[in-house]
Amino acid sequence: MDVVARTRQLVDIESITGNEALVGDVIHGELCSLGYEANKIPVEGNRCNVYATSPQQARPDIVFSTHMDTVPPFIPSSEDATRVYGRGSCDAKGIIAVQIAAAERLREEGVYVGLLFLVGEERNSLGAQVANQQSPGCKFLINGEPTENRIAIASKGTLRVNVIAEGRMAHSAYPELGESAIDKLLEALHRLRAMKLPTEEGIGPCTLNIGVIEGGRAPNVIPDKARAQLLYRLIGPADELRREIEQTVRGLATVEFILEIPFIRLRTLDGLPTMVAAFTTDIPALTNWGQPLLVGPGSIHVAHTDGEYVEKKQLSDAVDLYCSIARKLRG
């Protein structure tokens, strides 16, 4: 099966985070049919990671890895002369197809790599956290995400923050009798947006997205509760940023720090074009899987959109690229 056909086969299996069981079964079955020692690693309920090695080398030095889950909504595959479309085509089912094809080509040369496909990357990296407790001791992990076949020199981190304001309900005809939580939240967000965020030469700025705002009970009720969900893209340690956020909203709202994924610098290889990944990956949760590299076909700019696609040429080129990287790392 070529990479385009395999990509479409995988895209057509709905695997929104939490519903990866079927795609895992299909990948596991295909790897077994190709002669790999493939295992399903339970994560949660019927959700399983898939880890496969060649019988000739049960503990490979190099492992290719990416994730099986997608963001909603499910979009089936289609194609034209140059592109494959559909949910997961570039993030990251096309990468699964490429990594399997590269592993097959390398195996013909007597170079044996492992394959690790994970659940839950789009939400909380739960599959990676489970896999990290079961590392086979490999030296290098080549993680696949849409980087347009450029190798990442760094990956920004993530800080998810809830900002919560509380007030006092009253009839909206008499606002002086209440205290608006929404007014407090809006002022807190105004101050947070005015904060000067750090920047790092060669990496870029720390950025803020106010992703969700919710609160209130009815148009004729002074709101007693309001909340916003924020996401910062980190370019370094978050300790000072956390302190500044709390100080900025003090007296207006309280802060909950929900999730932090650290900023990381990554290994590169001479002669390969580079980029900075402004997104986060499973890599910070896979610290026991060797020195990480980040590279893959597709553009992050179309991932998570209703027009997600991957260029067929990038899929083909990525097979060559993964093989070349594995050979270089093997020395």
C-alpha angles and dihedrals in degrees: 000000000000123000094257094052092044091048091053092046090055095042089055091061108083108229107162109168108290093028102071098118097100097045089048090053091050094048092045091050093048093049091050090051089052090056101258125140094242125183133186111222112204114235109163130341107324093339113114139176116227121224122180136179135175116258087236092064118024093179107043122191092220128049127188113211142177139141133275099203127090137197119254143300109055112235117184121227129269134161145200131190095293109018145051114214134197142081109313095012090127100010094076125303094083086056091053089054091048094048093051091049092048092048089051093051092047091049089058087057093049093256111128122200131175125239121217120183117183141199128222103027093132092058116025110335090249092154091052092049090054093044091051090067090056104048116157091211100258121172100220135030116198104198119198124221130140104284098141088252092298118128115242119237090193143357122220118235130231133235115186114198135183116206111199127191127188130198141157126273121237140152108285090230088067105040091163088071093058140045119232115228089191092057089051092048093049091052091047091051091047089056093046091051089052093054115113106239122205125257131199125210111247092012106058134223134327104247136202129215122187096208106171134021120184137162149105132075108233138345091257096050125082101236119247097186136037134163139186128197114215134186125200122194105220128218096181143350114340101212096099092042091053091052092048093049092052092046093048096056097036111134092020106056146351126244132226118192103211106176139358125192111181128238110250137192114219140208118260133191127229116259097024123112113246140213141175115246107222088190132072128246142187090269097096089055093050100063093138094057100079134259108339130228124182123211140127148142124275135049122274086212091075097036113108091020129115089245098050113160144154126217112246090221091055090053091052093044091049092060089057091044096052091048091049093049092049091051092049093049091048088056 
